[in-house]
């Protein structure tokens, strides 16, 4: 099937299955996460269609699409405002299990992940050990056929909605800090686990802290060998870094800014789109977005030719997140005081009340707020620059 | 021109610092923000008792005769402590408008109450899609005899939920875009036909949408000359911008301090993150931006008090610089705190939101850069 | 759209790289710059022999039919090696104008010579105080019968000192500021009444001031349609901007490499300065800017060759990004080299000057940002 | 005398004594140095008037002016385009000798410095030891009543015009690198000294490398104790850092830009001064210049009250130099290709030929070029930020 036909097929599916409620959930996203119920409803629809895990090998439930088709699918979903699926299971755990999991683990977990029966969260960061993952201290001590886990994990997105968590735990204090780390799968309803929500600056809860107090987990839940978790984690981090396509997000942001600028008036009483200084500012950022688009294309070209994005994915992470933040600032400038009303209920997809401000202003401030984290999570902007200096420039 | 503080001014600064540091801790502030009330009336009453509300009014109306420098000193400290009480809306803006433009009768009715802490004011001017220029007001009112009839609506009226009186900017002549023909009308918030929809704002303060349906007020409620509101507004807007900028400077300085402290304590890769040169230089740049803002702030206050010819130029520079420096400092305070800086729990992010709210008011950076350019060419 | 190079294109790139790296070392380059000649004719002859001068002309006129991609590949390598020979002025600009707009007779007279390395061309358009828009040309010429009479002067004509022929942009109708009415006239540099004042430029190339006093040339020397020079110019300007940007990208990449090398070797405070995190991140940012420019450059070349609807938009983005990235990289290359980077002895500063010269031509960053904005709104 | 009267007196003097040739030398400055002959001619005129060293104590030849008067004098000189005096003797060596020199040294050197008989250059930096001064290796080995000096100094401004050089030399390799450094005065015509000019990027010579090959210098030429040179140098570096007033330079740059913008046309065929995007860019930088002006005023206020500028002088160095560089870039944007002609002869004050481009364009490129060094010399921008982090923020 050629790409145009494929695109048409995707569009037809979206036309059919993406209900107004689901679209609304996508429109109302102010971070990388959408409303949980809408997300899972959409997950199940894609599962039924067989399209829930396009990046997986076909044998495990992937679609067998070309790289280009996967890109087209992603683009069409985002541009039609489908809610984003949760990446923790599909993007992170899945590929890792396929690579490192035992046959039993694969047979048990992958189908439940695809169907949406299991919802996974990621237990990596700990209080006091953010980017410095290797210094983690949550311990798993062998006790018969089990481990006893004690400690806590932080920044576990959507832990409040998850029934499973995959964790990095310390199984040994010998040798280098990396050497004693293991990777383990844990049921969230095991005794001794408590989940404490973390309220974000936008007033809502996406992140949690998860506490482990003598949590008993079977040794069989280990993925890979004991003390070999660091290798697994590194594999996963690379997926996390390379996995994001920023261009589509930027296009959505630019479309929103164009809409705002064609409806709102500046301090001279002119439409913002006719303000030459505004246009220059917007163009400055849009030029970087375009440059990133062609950089992502270069990477796609390299991947297509069997190559590796290498540290260019650090470049994309830096430019992608920083450019997105600059677009947020532009929206803030256009909207002025209109960005201030705090109407948290209106951010729920099923809200039926009256908006205080224009629909395109509703998400402006929470997006601006939440997007500050984009240069922190998944390897901070500073860590990414360290990586470029070291791995690309050989410094 | 050296900027020096008088003994009284130094005392004002010290007392504000002392009182707020001891009685306005972040946890207490968050309780106010999360409560149903729009601000803490106990705090407000204390501000009145301490004389802060009276500080910048003329002695004839019961004030202490303070000017721009006093406004600056107080506002800066309110910024340091993230105070949500509507000092800016009620005192710096509303109070000064009433003081400058109202009849003696209205002054004595509202100003006495205001100074003693019993009257809240809001300034209602912004209209849907027109949030950036006061001359861009379209809402018109008709004058007949000695009364004036209001119809229309105003959006994002800050302190609107708490306000006892609303100062409504509207047209008694001219068309949207013209500076002439605007009038400022004092309306009781519970006047018949005046409906408000109250809400909180992202920076933990209060606001409301107002709609006016055949609201009838006496012509005596027009502040200043009918059709000449901009003349009345200009000096108040100037001092208002100074106040907001001083508040931002206070917030920025708190952010720089907190970030320096945090990076010294926070360990990663086996050492304090304050040992990383990139973070050290980032903080040096934050400090530089803060001090540049502070210099402009001091100069602006001094020039406003001395009616210096360059006062508006300096003010435009200040607002423009605060816009970029405020973002730079707030963004990097969060960045250097990492994940914890994005939570509701730490005060870092609340400074960030307040700075964003200040930036959204009374003109963007580019607006003030253009104004600066225009004034420089004179 | 994936950008892939053909076998021929890859060979062109490799041969240019190999030849210049082996035969155009910095010391040799500086000898040319400091000599009295405007460029090195031996080098130029080799460029001709290697087929570089012919590369981008149509096969009908003796070329190899290369397009924007070939122009880009060669220009980038010329940038890497800081080549001062006037490839841009004579081939990319002058040659393409003659090829696109001249009569067969003129083509065969000048183009053959040009391709074989025996004719130098300059494009004269800029006028005192009007250096930024070709439509801003005022110099007028009068047409009578089948000849055209030139009076006036042109300033900062690049490659003007070396030029055998000058392509003069002038008015045969309309007024300064109008795009219509401009004509492009080919004038022999030694024509009677044509006086030039030659000099070198800061980037080590040559230029001249031209004055025309009753210079009489045949009407057949008008390239393209009389009064419609802008139509002829538009595609040549586009490819010209691409060429300059590719040269800048070459210069930037050489600067990034040289800076990385230098900071590894240079020791201060007991260690390589490449160990300082601030410098490491600075170089990471230089690399990022370089790669973003490269992506835009590749896309622009591809789009120009495919007459893509977005070609001009991408070109505007490229020129704007090269302007800021070029400065960022060149400034920091000097900064990280320290004092030695500010001397004539190291090539660092010469890249910097070439980048500055490129930035000064065919529109500033803001001009291209405005153009980008305008094209995005379509 | 009140400040206004003082200013009038300075103006009257400048009116009288600052000849067109001298003014031209000031106008043609493209770095901190003016044409040497003009500089010394102006030096002698100021010396005759008694105004050559306003910053010195009156007892040694200073003027006894208040801080404000000194500022006014500096401002009036710069704004009327007087050529800048050489700082190496007057600003650096002088205060240092007054503080650390012996009575004999003061009696001998200070009058010759004031009169212009001695022209001093500064021998601090060495090849391979730029900002890391303490690692210097030029050695002075005791031999009877002399030292024998071997090594070389670089970035010695105007060494080609100087008859004296003050140097930091290594007199001991024991202990910390700082501990074995001494401060010594050397005659440039001593045997064994050779001066090699360094051509700058603008094609002209301001800097030199000075070679010492067995140069014999009397021990009496030591300033302070042997191995105590580091203290002397630090004192001097503080003078170098705190001594500059950037606001006046910025005002001159802005005046030049305004002139260019009111005569040159942009790509829309409008005067640059009517281009709103240009005005925004210019204003961005001008706002920082204004903020620095009031910061310098704050410092002046503190000095007046007997305080110390402290590390705020690092702030001024950073913002002052970086702002100046941004003004250079703005001029380059206005002038476009007009900045390219290389007419080095026209930069000499006595040039009588025809200019290729407008007078205000002549200095644009060399200023842009030379000003890159402003963030390198006198403590690089990076060193200054290190200082702020350490000394102000306590990091």
XYZ file of C-alpha atoms in Angstrom, chain B:
378
model
C 21.118 61.490 41.143
C 21.829 59.030 43.918
C 18.959 56.994 45.248
C 18.895 57.209 48.991
C 16.194 56.152 51.382
C 14.920 58.324 54.173
C 14.829 57.021 57.716
C 11.054 56.534 57.401
C 11.446 54.590 54.201
C 14.048 52.344 55.733
C 11.773 51.699 58.652
C 8.861 50.879 56.378
C 10.991 48.356 54.550
C 12.248 46.766 57.715
C 8.869 46.531 59.334
C 7.280 44.996 56.241
C 10.109 42.496 56.022
C 9.863 41.619 59.680
C 6.102 41.351 59.832
C 5.723 39.258 56.693
C 8.646 36.968 57.363
C 7.201 36.192 60.751
C 3.519 36.128 59.927
C 3.145 35.221 56.284
C 4.866 31.926 55.825
C 4.339 29.926 52.693
C 2.179 27.297 54.376
C -0.149 29.984 55.713
C -0.264 31.574 52.286
C -1.274 28.289 50.685
C -4.093 27.885 53.193
C -5.496 31.216 52.098
C -5.127 30.295 48.436
C -6.901 26.986 48.919
C -9.692 28.355 51.078
C -12.951 29.623 49.707
C -12.200 33.183 50.621
C -10.611 35.561 48.177
C -7.949 36.728 50.571
C -7.270 36.673 54.292
C -9.243 39.426 55.997
C -7.228 39.104 59.184
C -4.035 39.786 57.296
C -5.675 42.636 55.480
C -6.804 44.163 58.731
C -3.251 43.950 60.031
C -1.950 45.634 56.881
C -4.398 48.426 57.655
C -3.347 48.565 61.286
C 0.316 48.715 60.274
C -0.515 51.745 58.163
C 0.427 50.077 54.890
C -2.902 50.793 53.281
C -2.666 54.470 54.217
C 1.017 54.840 53.353
C 0.690 56.218 49.829
C -2.343 58.449 50.213
C -2.144 62.185 50.755
C -2.410 63.423 54.277
C -5.647 65.307 53.473
C -7.431 62.020 52.874
C -5.972 60.274 55.866
C -2.773 58.928 54.353
C 0.906 59.356 55.157
C 1.850 61.072 51.922
C 4.131 58.332 50.588
C 4.930 58.165 46.910
C 6.429 55.845 44.346
C 9.365 54.852 46.542
C 7.058 53.727 49.359
C 4.862 51.865 46.888
C 7.966 50.162 45.557
C 9.297 49.188 48.978
C 6.031 47.634 50.093
C 5.347 45.931 46.777
C 8.781 44.381 46.659
C 8.299 42.823 50.075
C 4.817 41.592 49.132
C 6.546 39.902 46.209
C 9.179 38.291 48.402
C 6.479 36.786 50.595
C 4.084 35.974 47.764
C 1.285 37.893 49.441
C -2.055 37.322 47.707
C -3.981 40.086 49.421
C -5.080 42.630 46.810
C -2.800 45.501 47.767
C -2.140 46.266 44.140
C -5.774 46.253 43.005
C -7.283 48.022 45.984
C -4.605 50.443 47.118
C -2.128 51.097 44.316
C -4.710 51.120 41.583
C -8.277 51.533 42.830
C -7.453 53.690 45.811
C -5.242 56.052 43.852
C -7.916 56.449 41.182
C -10.524 57.319 43.749
C -8.125 59.618 45.526
C -7.167 61.402 42.311
C -10.537 61.546 40.616
C -13.459 61.292 43.010
C -15.561 64.014 44.575
C -15.017 64.753 48.257
C -18.219 62.996 49.113
C -17.206 59.785 47.359
C -13.703 59.995 48.751
C -14.973 60.198 52.263
C -17.413 57.362 51.666
C -14.955 54.920 50.113
C -11.434 56.059 50.872
C -11.850 56.078 54.638
C -13.211 52.551 54.456
C -10.454 51.480 52.142
C -7.668 52.841 54.306
C -9.140 51.200 57.377
C -9.318 47.883 55.544
C -13.050 47.726 54.914
C -13.391 48.346 51.223
C -12.049 46.358 48.289
C -11.772 47.789 44.810
C -11.400 46.333 41.344
C -10.643 47.988 38.029
C -12.742 46.603 35.176
C -11.572 47.432 31.690
C -10.631 44.363 29.680
C -13.118 43.050 27.105
C -13.242 39.755 25.273
C -10.436 39.559 22.686
C -9.283 43.026 23.735
C -6.974 42.524 26.670
C -4.050 44.758 25.883
C -5.059 48.388 25.407
C -7.383 50.497 27.496
C -8.172 52.559 24.440
C -9.528 49.333 22.964
C -12.609 49.498 25.158
C -15.952 49.357 23.354
C -18.505 49.103 26.178
C -20.541 52.295 26.071
C -22.798 53.930 28.617
C -25.420 56.534 28.091
C -25.632 59.669 30.165
C -29.007 61.223 30.807
C -29.460 64.052 33.229
C -27.397 63.361 36.283
C -27.257 59.631 35.947
C -25.467 57.186 33.760
C -26.744 53.853 32.480
C -24.369 50.921 32.070
C -24.842 47.963 29.764
C -22.202 45.496 28.721
C -19.632 43.241 30.239
C -16.048 43.125 31.435
C -13.771 40.140 31.613
C -10.952 39.030 33.912
C -11.543 41.754 36.463
C -8.778 41.156 38.981
C -9.927 41.296 42.598
C -13.392 41.265 41.085
C -14.643 38.503 43.359
C -13.671 40.418 46.490
C -14.524 43.887 45.286
C -17.051 46.073 47.066
C -16.784 48.645 44.334
C -15.784 48.319 40.726
C -14.238 51.086 38.667
C -15.566 50.488 35.179
C -13.794 51.912 32.160
C -16.311 52.623 29.431
C -17.132 54.927 26.603
C -19.241 58.005 26.919
C -17.999 59.089 23.491
C -15.822 57.979 20.623
C -15.112 54.550 19.303
C -13.043 51.528 20.186
C -9.406 52.427 19.697
C -9.715 56.080 20.645
C -8.204 57.344 23.845
C -10.671 60.185 24.073
C -14.199 59.560 25.179
C -13.430 57.052 27.897
C -14.894 57.543 31.325
C -14.268 55.806 34.594
C -17.367 55.040 36.608
C -17.515 53.845 40.183
C -20.150 51.150 40.592
C -21.157 49.345 43.761
C -20.570 45.670 43.171
C -24.020 44.881 44.516
C -25.792 47.504 42.430
C -28.963 46.281 40.765
C -28.222 44.771 37.354
C -24.580 44.161 38.167
C -23.896 40.426 38.018
C -20.563 38.831 38.682
C -19.133 35.397 38.211
C -16.294 34.885 40.627
C -13.284 32.628 40.311
C -9.680 32.205 41.366
C -6.687 32.847 39.181
C -3.646 30.670 38.567
C -1.539 32.878 40.794
C -3.805 32.244 43.768
C -5.711 35.504 43.655
C -9.321 36.285 42.814
C -11.122 37.711 39.812
C -14.554 37.883 38.240
C -16.477 38.361 35.047
C -18.913 41.255 35.270
C -22.046 41.914 33.320
C -24.001 45.125 33.579
C -27.606 45.210 32.622
C -29.231 48.650 32.911
C -27.127 49.527 35.893
C -28.000 53.059 36.878
C -25.475 55.136 38.790
C -25.331 58.843 39.612
C -23.216 60.975 37.300
C -21.249 61.966 40.397
C -19.756 58.473 40.309
C -17.706 59.404 37.246
C -14.106 59.768 38.402
C -12.220 62.672 36.885
C -13.591 64.400 33.817
C -16.223 62.613 31.808
C -14.577 61.402 28.580
C -11.062 61.999 29.911
C -10.413 58.847 31.905
C -7.033 58.356 30.282
C -5.690 61.518 31.896
C -6.743 60.279 35.276
C -5.403 56.814 34.575
C -1.956 57.679 33.211
C -0.137 58.477 36.469
C -1.909 55.662 38.292
C -0.980 53.183 35.601
C 2.618 54.357 35.864
C 2.797 53.806 39.564
C 0.828 50.593 39.168
C 3.367 49.210 36.722
C 6.146 50.156 39.116
C 4.318 48.327 41.892
C 3.876 45.162 39.839
C 7.498 45.275 38.734
C 8.686 45.736 42.308
C 6.587 42.756 43.305
C 8.223 40.784 40.509
C 11.664 41.904 41.662
C 10.802 40.674 45.142
C 9.702 37.338 43.706
C 12.834 37.080 41.567
C 15.117 37.780 44.479
C 13.359 35.102 46.526
C 13.808 32.689 43.620
C 17.509 33.434 43.291
C 18.018 32.925 47.013
C 16.003 29.715 47.102
C 17.802 28.303 44.076
C 21.230 29.080 45.474
C 20.263 27.389 48.740
C 18.718 24.377 47.078
C 21.622 23.689 44.751
C 24.023 23.766 47.657
C 22.031 21.124 49.510
C 20.937 18.959 46.643
C 23.428 16.225 45.795
C 23.745 14.403 42.515
C 26.511 12.319 41.033
C 28.200 12.471 44.410
C 28.382 16.205 44.915
C 26.269 19.284 45.474
C 24.752 20.306 42.174
C 26.016 23.808 42.942
C 29.439 22.449 41.945
C 28.352 22.121 38.294
C 29.756 25.073 36.410
C 26.792 25.298 34.073
C 24.471 25.734 37.038
C 26.849 28.186 38.727
C 26.904 30.389 35.646
C 23.151 30.054 35.236
C 22.713 31.387 38.755
C 25.221 34.149 38.071
C 23.093 35.145 35.085
C 19.963 35.022 37.215
C 21.668 37.305 39.706
C 22.748 39.689 36.947
C 19.239 39.947 35.557
C 17.833 40.492 39.027
C 20.255 43.320 39.778
C 19.636 44.993 36.424
C 15.905 44.955 37.173
C 16.548 46.320 40.632
C 18.576 49.211 39.230
C 15.792 50.143 36.830
C 13.223 49.775 39.585
C 15.062 52.120 41.924
C 15.628 54.666 39.179
C 12.001 54.528 38.077
C 10.666 55.056 41.579
C 12.998 57.981 42.118
C 12.114 59.527 38.777
C 8.383 59.135 39.290
C 8.640 60.822 42.666
C 10.690 63.647 41.152
C 8.524 63.974 38.017
C 11.705 63.454 36.027
C 11.389 63.818 32.260
C 12.774 60.329 31.777
C 10.412 58.627 34.193
C 8.217 57.009 31.551
C 11.188 55.921 29.483
C 12.731 54.247 32.510
C 9.412 52.689 33.429
C 9.055 51.179 29.961
C 12.586 49.811 30.260
C 11.741 48.364 33.662
C 8.573 46.597 32.552
C 10.319 45.210 29.469
C 13.309 44.013 31.455
C 11.167 42.489 34.188
C 9.281 40.554 31.522
C 12.386 38.844 30.172
C 14.302 38.630 33.444
C 11.262 37.366 35.328
C 10.824 34.523 32.895
C 14.518 33.745 32.779
C 14.799 33.584 36.542
C 11.551 31.722 37.158
C 12.158 29.188 34.401
C 15.638 28.466 35.627
C 14.632 28.326 39.263
C 12.299 25.495 38.285
C 14.861 23.899 35.990
C 17.521 23.867 38.706
C 15.109 22.483 41.258
C 14.140 19.720 38.865
C 10.901 17.750 39.334
C 10.220 19.092 42.797
C 10.115 22.600 41.361
C 7.051 21.693 39.295
C 4.941 20.727 42.298
C 2.335 22.625 44.209
C 4.210 21.839 47.390
C 7.237 24.052 46.846
C 6.926 27.811 46.663
C 9.210 28.028 43.625
C 6.416 27.352 41.165
C 4.084 29.801 42.853
C 6.560 32.617 42.312
C 6.745 31.490 38.704
C 2.968 31.738 38.357
C 2.839 35.147 39.993
C 5.564 36.427 37.687
C 3.642 35.055 34.699
C 0.526 36.857 35.929
C 2.435 40.117 36.330
C 3.853 39.746 32.833
C 0.371 39.327 31.459
C -0.783 42.689 32.774
C -0.305 46.232 31.492
C 1.626 45.419 28.376
C 3.939 42.731 27.094
C 7.665 43.057 26.767
C 7.359 44.029 23.115
C 4.776 46.690 23.906
C 7.136 48.311 26.369
C 10.115 47.935 24.064
C 8.149 49.800 21.395
C 7.196 52.438 23.922
C 10.814 52.723 25.018
C 11.936 53.097 21.397
C 9.334 55.761 20.781
C 10.274 57.734 23.890
C 14.001 57.420 23.051
C 13.483 58.995 19.656
C 12.004 62.116 21.210
